[in-house]
mmCIF file of C-alpha atoms and ligand atoms in Angstrom:
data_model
loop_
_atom_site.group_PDB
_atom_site.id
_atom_site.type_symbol
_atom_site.label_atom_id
_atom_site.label_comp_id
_atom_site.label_asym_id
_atom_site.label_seq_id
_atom_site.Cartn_x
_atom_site.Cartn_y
_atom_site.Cartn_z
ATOM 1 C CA UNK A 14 6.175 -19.556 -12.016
ATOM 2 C CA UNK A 15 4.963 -18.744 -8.195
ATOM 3 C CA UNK A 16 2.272 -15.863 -7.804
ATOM 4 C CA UNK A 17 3.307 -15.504 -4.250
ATOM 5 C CA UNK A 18 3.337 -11.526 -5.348
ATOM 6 C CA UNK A 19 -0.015 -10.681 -4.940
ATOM 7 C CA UNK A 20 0.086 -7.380 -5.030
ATOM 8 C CA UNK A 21 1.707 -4.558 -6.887
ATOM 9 C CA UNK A 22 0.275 -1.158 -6.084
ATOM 10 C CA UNK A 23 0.976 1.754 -7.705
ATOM 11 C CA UNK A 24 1.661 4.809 -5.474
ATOM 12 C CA UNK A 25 1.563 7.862 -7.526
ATOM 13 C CA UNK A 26 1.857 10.837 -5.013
ATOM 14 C CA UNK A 27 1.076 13.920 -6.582
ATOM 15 C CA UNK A 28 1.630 13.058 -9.906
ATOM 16 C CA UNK A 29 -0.550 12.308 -13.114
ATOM 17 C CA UNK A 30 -3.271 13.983 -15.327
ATOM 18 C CA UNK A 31 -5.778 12.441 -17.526
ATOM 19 C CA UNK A 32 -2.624 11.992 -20.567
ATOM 20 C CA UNK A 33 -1.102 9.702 -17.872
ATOM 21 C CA UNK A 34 -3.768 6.781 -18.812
ATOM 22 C CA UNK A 35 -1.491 5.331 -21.194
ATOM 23 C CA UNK A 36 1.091 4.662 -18.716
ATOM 24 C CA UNK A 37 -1.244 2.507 -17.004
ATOM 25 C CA UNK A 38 -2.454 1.135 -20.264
ATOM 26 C CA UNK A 39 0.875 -0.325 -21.407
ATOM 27 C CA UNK A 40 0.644 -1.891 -17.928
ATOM 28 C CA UNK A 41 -2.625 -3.224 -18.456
ATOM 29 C CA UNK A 42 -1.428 -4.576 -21.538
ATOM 30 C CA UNK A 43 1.500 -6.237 -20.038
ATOM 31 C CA UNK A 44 -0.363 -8.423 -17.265
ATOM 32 C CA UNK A 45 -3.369 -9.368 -19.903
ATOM 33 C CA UNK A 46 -0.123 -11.433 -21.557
ATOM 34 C CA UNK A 47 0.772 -13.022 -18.134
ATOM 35 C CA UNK A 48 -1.542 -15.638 -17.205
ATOM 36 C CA UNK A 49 -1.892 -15.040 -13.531
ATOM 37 C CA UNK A 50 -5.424 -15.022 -11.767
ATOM 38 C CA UNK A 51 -4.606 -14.365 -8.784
ATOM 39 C CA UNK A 52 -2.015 -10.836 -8.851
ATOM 40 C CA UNK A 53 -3.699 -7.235 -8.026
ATOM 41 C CA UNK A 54 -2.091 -4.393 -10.160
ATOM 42 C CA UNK A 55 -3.533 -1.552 -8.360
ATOM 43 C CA UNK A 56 -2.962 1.734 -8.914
ATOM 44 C CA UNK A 57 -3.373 4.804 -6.289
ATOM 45 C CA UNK A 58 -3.797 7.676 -8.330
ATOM 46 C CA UNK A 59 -4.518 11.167 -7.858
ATOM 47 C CA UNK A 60 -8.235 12.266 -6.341
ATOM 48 C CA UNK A 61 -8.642 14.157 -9.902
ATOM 49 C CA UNK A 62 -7.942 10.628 -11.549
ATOM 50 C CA UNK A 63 -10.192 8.174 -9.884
ATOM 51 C CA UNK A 64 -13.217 8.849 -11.238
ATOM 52 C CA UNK A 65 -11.804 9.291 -14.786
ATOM 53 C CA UNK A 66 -9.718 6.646 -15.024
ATOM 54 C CA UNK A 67 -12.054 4.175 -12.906
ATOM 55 C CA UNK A 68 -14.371 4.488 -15.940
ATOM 56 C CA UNK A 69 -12.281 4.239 -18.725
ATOM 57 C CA UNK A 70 -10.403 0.870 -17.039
ATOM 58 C CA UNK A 71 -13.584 -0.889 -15.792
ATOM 59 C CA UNK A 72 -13.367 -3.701 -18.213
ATOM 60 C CA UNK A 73 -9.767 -4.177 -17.508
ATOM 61 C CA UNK A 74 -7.732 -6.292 -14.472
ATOM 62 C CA UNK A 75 -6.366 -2.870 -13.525
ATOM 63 C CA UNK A 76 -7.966 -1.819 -9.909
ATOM 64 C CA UNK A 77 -8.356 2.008 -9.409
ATOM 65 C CA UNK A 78 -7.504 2.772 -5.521
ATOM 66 C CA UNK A 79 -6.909 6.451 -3.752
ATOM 67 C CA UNK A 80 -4.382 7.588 -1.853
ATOM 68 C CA UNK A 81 -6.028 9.601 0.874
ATOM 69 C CA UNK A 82 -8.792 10.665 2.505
ATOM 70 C CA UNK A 83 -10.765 12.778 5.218
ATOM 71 C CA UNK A 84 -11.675 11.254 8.406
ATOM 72 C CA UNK A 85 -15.242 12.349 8.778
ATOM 73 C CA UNK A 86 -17.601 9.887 7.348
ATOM 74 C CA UNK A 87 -20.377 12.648 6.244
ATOM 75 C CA UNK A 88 -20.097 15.668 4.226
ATOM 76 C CA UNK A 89 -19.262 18.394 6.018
ATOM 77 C CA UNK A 90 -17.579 22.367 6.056
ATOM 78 C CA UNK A 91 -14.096 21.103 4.857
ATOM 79 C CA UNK A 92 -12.759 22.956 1.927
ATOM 80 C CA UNK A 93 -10.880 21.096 -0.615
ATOM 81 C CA UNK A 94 -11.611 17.344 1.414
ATOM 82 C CA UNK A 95 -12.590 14.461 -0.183
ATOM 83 C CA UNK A 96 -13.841 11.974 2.536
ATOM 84 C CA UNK A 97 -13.625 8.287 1.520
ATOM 85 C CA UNK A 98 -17.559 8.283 0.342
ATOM 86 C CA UNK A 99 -17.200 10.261 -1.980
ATOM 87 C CA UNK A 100 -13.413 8.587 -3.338
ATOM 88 C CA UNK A 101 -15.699 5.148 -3.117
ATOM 89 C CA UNK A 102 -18.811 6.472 -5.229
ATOM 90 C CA UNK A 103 -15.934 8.028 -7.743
ATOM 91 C CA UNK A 104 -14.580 4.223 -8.435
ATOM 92 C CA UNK A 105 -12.023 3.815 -6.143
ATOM 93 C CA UNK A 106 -11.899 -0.141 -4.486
ATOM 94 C CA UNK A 107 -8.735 0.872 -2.811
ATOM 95 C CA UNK A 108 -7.162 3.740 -0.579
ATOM 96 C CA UNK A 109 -3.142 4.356 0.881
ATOM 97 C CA UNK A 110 -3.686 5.798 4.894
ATOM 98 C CA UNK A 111 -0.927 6.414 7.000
ATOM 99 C CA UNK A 112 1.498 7.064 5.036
ATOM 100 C CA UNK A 113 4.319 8.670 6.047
ATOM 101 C CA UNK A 114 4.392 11.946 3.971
ATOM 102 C CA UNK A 115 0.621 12.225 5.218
ATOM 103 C CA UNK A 116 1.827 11.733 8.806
ATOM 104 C CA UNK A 117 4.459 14.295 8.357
ATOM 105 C CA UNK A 118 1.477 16.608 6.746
ATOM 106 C CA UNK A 119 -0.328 16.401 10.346
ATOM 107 C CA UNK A 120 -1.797 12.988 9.961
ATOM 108 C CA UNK A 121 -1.685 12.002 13.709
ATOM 109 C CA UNK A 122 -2.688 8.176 14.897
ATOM 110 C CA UNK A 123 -6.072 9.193 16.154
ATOM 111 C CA UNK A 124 -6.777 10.745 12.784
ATOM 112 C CA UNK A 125 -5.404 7.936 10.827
ATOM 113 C CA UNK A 126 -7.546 6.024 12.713
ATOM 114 C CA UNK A 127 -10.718 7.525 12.290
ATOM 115 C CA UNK A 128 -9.727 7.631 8.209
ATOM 116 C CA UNK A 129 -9.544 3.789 8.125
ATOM 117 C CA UNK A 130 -12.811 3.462 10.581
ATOM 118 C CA UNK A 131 -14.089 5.257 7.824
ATOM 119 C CA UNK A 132 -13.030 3.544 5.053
ATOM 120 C CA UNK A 133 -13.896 0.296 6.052
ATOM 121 C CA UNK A 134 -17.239 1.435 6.280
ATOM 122 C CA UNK A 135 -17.640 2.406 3.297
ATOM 123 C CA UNK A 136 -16.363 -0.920 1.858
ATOM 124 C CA UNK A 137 -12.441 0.133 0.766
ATOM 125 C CA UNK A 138 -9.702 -2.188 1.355
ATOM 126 C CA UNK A 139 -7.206 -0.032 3.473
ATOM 127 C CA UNK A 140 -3.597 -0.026 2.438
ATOM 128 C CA UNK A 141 -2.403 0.957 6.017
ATOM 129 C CA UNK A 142 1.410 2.066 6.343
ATOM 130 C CA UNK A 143 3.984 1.694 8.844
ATOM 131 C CA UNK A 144 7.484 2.490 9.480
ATOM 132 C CA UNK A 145 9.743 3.967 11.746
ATOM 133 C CA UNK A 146 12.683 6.578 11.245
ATOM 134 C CA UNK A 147 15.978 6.197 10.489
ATOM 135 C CA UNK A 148 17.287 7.453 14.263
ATOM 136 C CA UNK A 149 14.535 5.234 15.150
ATOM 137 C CA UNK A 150 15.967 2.030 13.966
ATOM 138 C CA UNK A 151 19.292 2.772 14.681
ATOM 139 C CA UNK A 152 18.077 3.585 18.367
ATOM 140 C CA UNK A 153 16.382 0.233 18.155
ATOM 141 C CA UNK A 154 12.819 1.835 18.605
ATOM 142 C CA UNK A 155 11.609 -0.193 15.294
ATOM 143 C CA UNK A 156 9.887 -2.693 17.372
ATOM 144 C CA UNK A 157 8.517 -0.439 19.333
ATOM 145 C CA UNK A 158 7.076 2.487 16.709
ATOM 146 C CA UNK A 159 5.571 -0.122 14.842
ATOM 147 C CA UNK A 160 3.739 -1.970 17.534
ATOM 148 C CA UNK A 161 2.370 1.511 18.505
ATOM 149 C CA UNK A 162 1.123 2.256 14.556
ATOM 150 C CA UNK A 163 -0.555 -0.519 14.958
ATOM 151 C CA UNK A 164 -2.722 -0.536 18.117
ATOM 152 C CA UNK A 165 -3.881 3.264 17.466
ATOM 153 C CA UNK A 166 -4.460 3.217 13.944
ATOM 154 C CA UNK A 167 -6.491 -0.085 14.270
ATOM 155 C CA UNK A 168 -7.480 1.143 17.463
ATOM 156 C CA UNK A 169 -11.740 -0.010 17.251
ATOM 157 C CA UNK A 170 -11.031 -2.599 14.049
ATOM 158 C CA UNK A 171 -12.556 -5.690 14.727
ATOM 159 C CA UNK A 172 -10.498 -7.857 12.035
ATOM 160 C CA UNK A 173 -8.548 -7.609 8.994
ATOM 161 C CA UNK A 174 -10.424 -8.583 6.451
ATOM 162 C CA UNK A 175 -10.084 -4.848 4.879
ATOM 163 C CA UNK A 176 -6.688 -4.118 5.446
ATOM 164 C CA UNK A 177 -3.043 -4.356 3.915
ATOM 165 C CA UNK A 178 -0.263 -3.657 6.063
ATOM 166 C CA UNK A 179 2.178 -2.028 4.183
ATOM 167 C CA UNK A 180 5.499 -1.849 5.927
ATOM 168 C CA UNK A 181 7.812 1.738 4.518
ATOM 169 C CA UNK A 182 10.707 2.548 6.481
ATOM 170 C CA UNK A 183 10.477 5.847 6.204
ATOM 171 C CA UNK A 184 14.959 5.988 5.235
ATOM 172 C CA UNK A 185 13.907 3.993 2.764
ATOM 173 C CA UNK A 186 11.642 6.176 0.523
ATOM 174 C CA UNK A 187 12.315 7.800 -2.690
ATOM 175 C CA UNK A 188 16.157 7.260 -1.005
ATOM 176 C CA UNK A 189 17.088 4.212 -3.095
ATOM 177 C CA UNK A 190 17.910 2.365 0.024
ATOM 178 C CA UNK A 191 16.372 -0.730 0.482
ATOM 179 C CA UNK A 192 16.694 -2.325 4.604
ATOM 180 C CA UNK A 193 18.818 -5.645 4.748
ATOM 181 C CA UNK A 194 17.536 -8.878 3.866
ATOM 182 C CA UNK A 195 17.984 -9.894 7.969
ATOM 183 C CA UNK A 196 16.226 -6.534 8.979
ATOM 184 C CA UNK A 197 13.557 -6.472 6.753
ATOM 185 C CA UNK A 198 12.844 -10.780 7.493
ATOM 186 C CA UNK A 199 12.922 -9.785 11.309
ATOM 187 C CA UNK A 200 10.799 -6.544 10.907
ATOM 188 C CA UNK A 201 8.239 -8.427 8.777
ATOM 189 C CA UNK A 202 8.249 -11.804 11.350
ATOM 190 C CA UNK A 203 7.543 -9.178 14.072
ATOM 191 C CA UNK A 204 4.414 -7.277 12.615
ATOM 192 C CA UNK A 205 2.352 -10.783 11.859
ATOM 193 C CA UNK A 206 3.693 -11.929 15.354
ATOM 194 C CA UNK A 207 2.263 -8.611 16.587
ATOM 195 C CA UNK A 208 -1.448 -8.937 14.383
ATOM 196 C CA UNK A 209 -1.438 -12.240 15.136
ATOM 197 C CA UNK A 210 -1.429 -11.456 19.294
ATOM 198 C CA UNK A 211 -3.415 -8.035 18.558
ATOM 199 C CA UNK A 212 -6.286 -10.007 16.761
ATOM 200 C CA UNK A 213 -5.872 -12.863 18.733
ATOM 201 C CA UNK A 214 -5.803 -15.462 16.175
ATOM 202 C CA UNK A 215 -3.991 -16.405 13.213
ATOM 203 C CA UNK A 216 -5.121 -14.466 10.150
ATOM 204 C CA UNK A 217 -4.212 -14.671 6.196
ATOM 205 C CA UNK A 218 -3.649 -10.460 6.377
ATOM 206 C CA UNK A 219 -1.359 -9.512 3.307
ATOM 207 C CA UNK A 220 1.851 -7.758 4.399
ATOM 208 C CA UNK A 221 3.507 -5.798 1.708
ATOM 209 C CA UNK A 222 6.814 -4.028 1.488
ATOM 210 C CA UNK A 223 6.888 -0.043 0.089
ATOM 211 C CA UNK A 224 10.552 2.024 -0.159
ATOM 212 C CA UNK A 225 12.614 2.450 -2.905
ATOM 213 C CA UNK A 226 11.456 -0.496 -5.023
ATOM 214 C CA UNK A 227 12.829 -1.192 -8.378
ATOM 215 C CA UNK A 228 13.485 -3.576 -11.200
ATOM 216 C CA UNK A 229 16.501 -4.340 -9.699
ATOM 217 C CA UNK A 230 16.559 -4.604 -5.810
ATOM 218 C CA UNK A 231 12.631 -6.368 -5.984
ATOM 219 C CA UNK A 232 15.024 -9.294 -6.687
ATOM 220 C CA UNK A 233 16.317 -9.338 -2.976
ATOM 221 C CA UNK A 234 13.265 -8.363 -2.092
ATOM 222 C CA UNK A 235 11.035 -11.588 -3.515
ATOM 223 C CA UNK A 236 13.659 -13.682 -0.908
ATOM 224 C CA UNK A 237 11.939 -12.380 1.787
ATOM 225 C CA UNK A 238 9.468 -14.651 3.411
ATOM 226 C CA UNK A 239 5.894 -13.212 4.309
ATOM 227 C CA UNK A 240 5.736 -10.366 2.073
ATOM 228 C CA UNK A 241 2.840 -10.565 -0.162
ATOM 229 C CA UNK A 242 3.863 -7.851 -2.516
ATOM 230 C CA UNK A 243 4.844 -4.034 -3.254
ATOM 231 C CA UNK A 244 3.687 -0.503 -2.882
ATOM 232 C CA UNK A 245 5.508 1.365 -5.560
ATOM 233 C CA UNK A 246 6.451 5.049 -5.667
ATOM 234 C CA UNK A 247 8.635 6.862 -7.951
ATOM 235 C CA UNK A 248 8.904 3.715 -10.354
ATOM 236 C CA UNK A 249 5.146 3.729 -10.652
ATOM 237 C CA UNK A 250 5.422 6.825 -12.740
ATOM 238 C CA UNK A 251 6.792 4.895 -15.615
ATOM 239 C CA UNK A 252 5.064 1.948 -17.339
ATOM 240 C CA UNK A 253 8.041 0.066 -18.197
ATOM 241 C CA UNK A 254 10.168 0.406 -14.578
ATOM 242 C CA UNK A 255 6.360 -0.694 -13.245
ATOM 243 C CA UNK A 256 6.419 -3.619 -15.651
ATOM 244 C CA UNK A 257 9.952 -4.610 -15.076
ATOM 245 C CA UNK A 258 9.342 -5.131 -11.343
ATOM 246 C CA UNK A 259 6.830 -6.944 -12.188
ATOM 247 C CA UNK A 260 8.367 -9.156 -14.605
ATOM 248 C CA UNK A 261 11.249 -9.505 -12.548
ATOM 249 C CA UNK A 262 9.142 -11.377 -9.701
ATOM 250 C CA UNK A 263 8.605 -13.878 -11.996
ATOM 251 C CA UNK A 264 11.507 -14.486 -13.794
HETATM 252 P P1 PGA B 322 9.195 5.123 -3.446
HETATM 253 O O1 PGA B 322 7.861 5.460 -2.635
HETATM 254 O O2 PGA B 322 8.973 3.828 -4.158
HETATM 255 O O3 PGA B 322 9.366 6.284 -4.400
HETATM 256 O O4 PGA B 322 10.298 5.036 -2.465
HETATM 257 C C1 PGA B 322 7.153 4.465 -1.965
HETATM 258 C C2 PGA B 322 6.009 5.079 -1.218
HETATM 259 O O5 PGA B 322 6.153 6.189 -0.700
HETATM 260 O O6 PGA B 322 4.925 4.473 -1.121
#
């Protein structure tokens, strides 16, 4: 058994009320048999949820993390924000930023930016996404998108110690369509190529893959080299689909 899959984070989107615990109970109940020290089962969970569910799992391996947050460090006149303070002091160890449904929301790269500025400094770990379009990648822009994610939304970062790239072609969410084995090896080669020149030296920063991943495709996926593990959407909803990837990366 390998535990090269490090992570598996839970992406819930705007799903979940406080009933929904037992979904990540049977989960929790399902990696306490598996012997593995090292794996992170993280799950991103609504604003509403962190603070509930962050106490009622504290004595478990499950990790509570958010999935947003505002970019202003102090409180301020924002209706109906939650800035990453106040997601930290409410239990979360973990936030999503960047994501692509956030970007199409408004999310520019200067704001994405100041959000993971932000969270660093209050102490999250940053799961930052990436990804390009489809008419991107088929104009051969993938490269190029990327490259530019990254230098403006770690625009001011020092290092990496906080951060996990997650790379999510944006074809391939909630579309069932996962990129080709070649495609996905070169894409993955060329963001630590690109960290490693951007932060000048050779760093252990997890890259993990997010799109359309299932109990069935994660086992083309686990051939890839470099990726460290998954962020999971629509599958994250159920206990046993979350379970079954994860059994399936071991099997
Ligand atoms: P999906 O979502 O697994 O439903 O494609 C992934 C994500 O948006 O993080």
């Amino acid at each position: 058994m390998t535990y090269k899959y490090e992570y598996f984070i839970a992406n819930w989107k705007m799903f979940g009320d406080f009933s929904s615990l037992k979904i990540i109970n049977s989960v929790n109940n399902y990696i306490n048999k598996i012997k593995s020290r090292k794996n992170k089962v993280i799950f991103c969970v609504p604003s509403t949820l962190v603070g509930h569910f962050s106490n009622r799992l504290k004595k478990s391996k499950i990790i509570i993390g958010a999935q947003n947050c505002h970019y202003l460090n102090e409180y301020g006149p924002h209706t109906g924000s939650i800035n990453s303070k106040m997601i930290k002091s409410a239990g979360a160890k973990y936030v999503i930023l960047g994501h692509s449904e956030n970007r199409a929301d408004g999310d520019t790269d200067n704001i994405i930016n100041n959000k993971i500025k932000s969270a660093i400094k209050n102490n999250l770990v940053v799961i930052f996404c990436i990804g390009e379009t489809l008419k991107q990648r088929k104009q051969k822009l993938t490269n190029k998108i990327l490259s530019l994610q990254i230098d403006k939304g770690l625009k001011l970062v020092k290092n990496l110690k906080k951060i996990i790239i997650s790379y999510e072609p944006i074809w391939s969410i909630g579309t069932g369509i996962i990129p080709a084995h070649k495609e996905l090896t070169e894409t993955i080669s060329f963001i630590r190529n690109k960290l490693n020149k951007k932060f000048k030296k050779k760093h252990s920063v997890k890259i993990i893959y997010g799109g359309s991943v299932n109990a069935k495709n994660v086992r083309k996926l686990i051939a890839i080299q470099d990726i460290s593990g998954f962020l999971i959407g629509g599958a994250s909803q159920s206990g046993k689909k979350f379970i079954d990837i994860i059994k399936n990366c071991y099997m």
